[in-house]
Tab-separated table of C-alpha atoms in Angstrom:
chain	number	residue	atom	x	y	z
A	1	UNK	CA	0.000	0.000	0.000
A	2	UNK	CA	2.847	2.436	0.818
A	3	UNK	CA	4.519	1.701	-2.537
A	4	UNK	CA	1.280	2.496	-4.375
A	5	UNK	CA	0.913	5.771	-2.426
A	6	UNK	CA	4.462	6.859	-3.368
A	7	UNK	CA	3.828	5.980	-7.014
A	8	UNK	CA	0.606	8.014	-7.038
A	9	UNK	CA	2.397	10.956	-5.390
A	10	UNK	CA	5.163	10.829	-8.010
A	11	UNK	CA	2.590	10.699	-10.830
A	12	UNK	CA	0.721	13.722	-9.393
A	13	UNK	CA	3.989	15.667	-9.234
A	14	UNK	CA	4.845	14.860	-12.855
A	15	UNK	CA	1.410	15.927	-14.130
A	16	UNK	CA	0.649	19.026	-12.009
A	17	UNK	CA	1.246	22.446	-13.594
A	18	UNK	CA	2.140	23.693	-10.095
A	19	UNK	CA	4.840	21.067	-9.621
A	20	UNK	CA	6.765	19.431	-12.511
A	21	UNK	CA	4.145	19.200	-15.263
A	22	UNK	CA	2.864	21.587	-17.902
A	23	UNK	CA	-0.459	23.392	-18.018
A	24	UNK	CA	-2.359	26.406	-16.727
A	25	UNK	CA	-2.924	27.720	-13.209
A	26	UNK	CA	-4.742	30.796	-11.991
A	27	UNK	CA	-5.601	32.517	-8.748
A	28	UNK	CA	-5.903	35.710	-6.720
A	29	UNK	CA	-3.085	37.741	-5.165
A	30	UNK	CA	-2.772	40.430	-2.498
A	31	UNK	CA	0.245	42.681	-2.063
A	32	UNK	CA	1.564	45.551	0.036
A	33	UNK	CA	4.415	47.849	-0.953
A	34	UNK	CA	6.238	51.036	-0.210
A	35	UNK	CA	7.268	53.532	-2.877
A	36	UNK	CA	10.408	55.500	-2.134
A	37	UNK	CA	11.784	58.415	-4.150
A	38	UNK	CA	11.713	62.154	-4.637
A	39	UNK	CA	12.221	62.742	-0.913
A	40	UNK	CA	8.960	60.994	0.029
A	41	UNK	CA	7.696	57.542	0.817
A	42	UNK	CA	4.173	56.243	0.355
A	43	UNK	CA	2.579	52.910	1.075
A	44	UNK	CA	-0.074	51.041	-0.813
A	45	UNK	CA	-1.888	47.801	-1.533
A	46	UNK	CA	-2.668	45.803	-4.643
A	47	UNK	CA	-4.948	42.879	-5.432
A	48	UNK	CA	-5.884	41.036	-8.571
A	49	UNK	CA	-5.523	37.835	-10.520
A	50	UNK	CA	-2.627	35.795	-11.892
A	51	UNK	CA	-2.527	33.437	-14.846
A	52	UNK	CA	0.404	31.045	-15.311
A	53	UNK	CA	1.241	28.691	-18.129
A	54	UNK	CA	3.835	26.157	-17.057
A	55	UNK	CA	5.822	25.285	-20.176
A	56	UNK	CA	8.247	22.869	-18.488
A	57	UNK	CA	9.493	21.386	-15.237
A	58	UNK	CA	10.972	24.662	-13.985
A	59	UNK	CA	9.593	27.586	-16.015
A	60	UNK	CA	6.242	29.321	-16.519
A	61	UNK	CA	4.912	32.377	-18.339
A	62	UNK	CA	3.128	34.679	-15.840
A	63	UNK	CA	0.552	37.434	-16.314
A	64	UNK	CA	-1.063	39.612	-13.654
A	65	UNK	CA	-3.910	42.119	-13.823
A	66	UNK	CA	-5.082	43.958	-10.751
A	67	UNK	CA	-5.987	47.098	-8.871
A	68	UNK	CA	-3.389	49.150	-6.972
A	69	UNK	CA	-3.762	52.020	-4.525
A	70	UNK	CA	-0.933	54.216	-3.211
A	71	UNK	CA	-0.965	56.926	-0.517
A	72	UNK	CA	-3.321	57.892	2.304
A	73	UNK	CA	-3.915	61.667	2.279
A	74	UNK	CA	-4.264	62.010	-1.508
A	75	UNK	CA	-4.502	58.402	-2.706
A	76	UNK	CA	-4.091	57.411	-6.319
A	77	UNK	CA	-5.419	54.116	-7.608
A	78	UNK	CA	-6.061	52.148	-10.760
A	79	UNK	CA	-4.896	49.409	-13.120
A	80	UNK	CA	-1.770	47.328	-12.407
A	81	UNK	CA	-0.346	44.777	-14.886
A	82	UNK	CA	2.739	42.590	-15.273
A	83	UNK	CA	3.957	39.985	-17.777
A	84	UNK	CA	7.030	37.844	-17.164
A	85	UNK	CA	8.712	34.503	-16.623
A	86	UNK	CA	8.808	32.388	-13.476
A	87	UNK	CA	11.647	30.020	-12.627
A	88	UNK	CA	11.063	27.301	-10.025
A	89	UNK	CA	13.619	25.438	-7.924
A	90	UNK	CA	12.138	22.413	-6.209
A	91	UNK	CA	13.202	21.765	-2.636
A	92	UNK	CA	12.006	18.148	-2.481
A	93	UNK	CA	11.458	15.188	-4.799
A	94	UNK	CA	7.797	15.911	-5.588
A	95	UNK	CA	8.189	19.717	-5.792
A	96	UNK	CA	5.733	20.295	-2.950
A	97	UNK	CA	8.063	23.073	-1.725
A	98	UNK	CA	9.694	25.455	-4.199
A	99	UNK	CA	11.691	28.647	-4.417
A	100	UNK	CA	10.411	30.930	-7.166
A	101	UNK	CA	11.977	33.791	-9.093
A	102	UNK	CA	9.718	35.946	-11.274
A	103	UNK	CA	11.042	38.604	-13.616
A	104	UNK	CA	8.916	40.710	-15.897
A	105	UNK	CA	7.725	44.059	-17.191
A	106	UNK	CA	4.843	45.992	-15.713
A	107	UNK	CA	2.645	49.011	-16.271
A	108	UNK	CA	0.329	50.910	-13.933
A	109	UNK	CA	-2.164	53.676	-14.663
A	110	UNK	CA	-3.226	55.361	-11.429
A	111	UNK	CA	-5.492	58.375	-10.929
A	112	UNK	CA	-6.857	60.481	-8.073
A	113	UNK	CA	-10.601	60.909	-7.663
A	114	UNK	CA	-9.946	63.862	-5.314
A	115	UNK	CA	-7.876	65.960	-7.699
A	116	UNK	CA	-8.678	64.492	-11.116
A	117	UNK	CA	-4.952	63.838	-11.614
A	118	UNK	CA	-3.666	60.870	-13.573
A	119	UNK	CA	-0.248	59.205	-13.435
A	120	UNK	CA	1.188	56.307	-15.382
A	121	UNK	CA	4.052	54.325	-13.880
A	122	UNK	CA	6.224	52.333	-16.195
A	123	UNK	CA	7.954	49.583	-14.243
A	124	UNK	CA	10.871	48.583	-16.485
A	125	UNK	CA	12.087	45.463	-14.663
A	126	UNK	CA	10.069	43.878	-11.874
A	127	UNK	CA	11.499	41.036	-9.769
A	128	UNK	CA	9.907	38.773	-7.161
A	129	UNK	CA	11.684	36.129	-5.071
A	130	UNK	CA	9.449	33.779	-3.155
A	131	UNK	CA	8.399	30.460	-1.736
A	132	UNK	CA	5.586	28.171	-2.906
A	133	UNK	CA	3.972	25.281	-1.067
A	134	UNK	CA	1.786	22.945	-3.118
A	135	UNK	CA	-1.080	21.178	-1.325
A	136	UNK	CA	-2.026	18.031	-3.237
A	137	UNK	CA	-1.839	18.104	-7.011
A	138	UNK	CA	-3.552	21.406	-7.798
A	139	UNK	CA	-3.569	24.003	-4.989
A	140	UNK	CA	-0.602	26.199	-4.040
A	141	UNK	CA	0.163	29.111	-1.720
A	142	UNK	CA	2.809	31.667	-2.740
A	143	UNK	CA	4.571	34.335	-0.702
A	144	UNK	CA	7.335	36.607	-1.944
A	145	UNK	CA	9.260	39.860	-1.884
A	146	UNK	CA	8.664	42.158	-4.846
A	147	UNK	CA	10.922	44.992	-6.055
A	148	UNK	CA	10.865	47.392	-9.006
A	149	UNK	CA	12.427	50.677	-10.031
A	150	UNK	CA	9.907	52.801	-11.906
A	151	UNK	CA	9.476	56.016	-13.803
A	152	UNK	CA	6.401	58.228	-13.401
A	153	UNK	CA	5.021	60.067	-16.434
A	154	UNK	CA	3.846	62.874	-14.137
A	155	UNK	CA	6.064	65.804	-13.102
A	156	UNK	CA	8.581	65.356	-15.887
A	157	UNK	CA	9.286	61.675	-15.303
A	158	UNK	CA	10.450	61.302	-11.703
A	159	UNK	CA	12.165	58.047	-10.698
A	160	UNK	CA	11.409	55.984	-7.591
A	161	UNK	CA	11.713	52.463	-6.200
A	162	UNK	CA	8.981	50.092	-5.025
A	163	UNK	CA	9.589	47.356	-2.448
A	164	UNK	CA	6.942	45.098	-1.003
A	165	UNK	CA	5.485	41.672	-0.548
A	166	UNK	CA	2.870	39.603	-2.292
A	167	UNK	CA	0.914	36.490	-1.403
A	168	UNK	CA	-1.562	34.465	-3.404
A	169	UNK	CA	-3.238	31.176	-4.154
A	170	UNK	CA	-2.908	29.154	-7.354
A	171	UNK	CA	-5.247	26.492	-8.696
A	172	UNK	CA	-3.710	24.237	-11.328
A	173	UNK	CA	-5.489	22.616	-14.263
């Protein structure tokens, strides 16, 4: 019976898009970050959805679309996107525990309902280093640190740096 259980576990790992197999996964995410630059610092939150297409044992194409809000006294909020690649390093035989590295390009369009102002942030490179635990064949929990330099289109293109964390769930198909 134990031999059969190990064989089933190995087969699940080989077929799951969240472990060693190929396929699609999707799920929600929630993040917090600080933006530092121009002599100020502001904090914000983001939430949205992720779509991943695992194309091999250790790499996936990642897309995110969500809503971001920054600041407290004069908050700006709006669309947040990112497209990139995810590399996975398994920490055990069945890839139930993994280190992840995501690199990609992002874009945000944020506006203020108080002042009618609009700002677009171009996030040239965006990097996230994290940990993933996979429960069974098709459910995973991610947590990671996220960093990105960015350039604002407002005020003549000021530069800043964003640093934060992100967590989310993934359901594999």
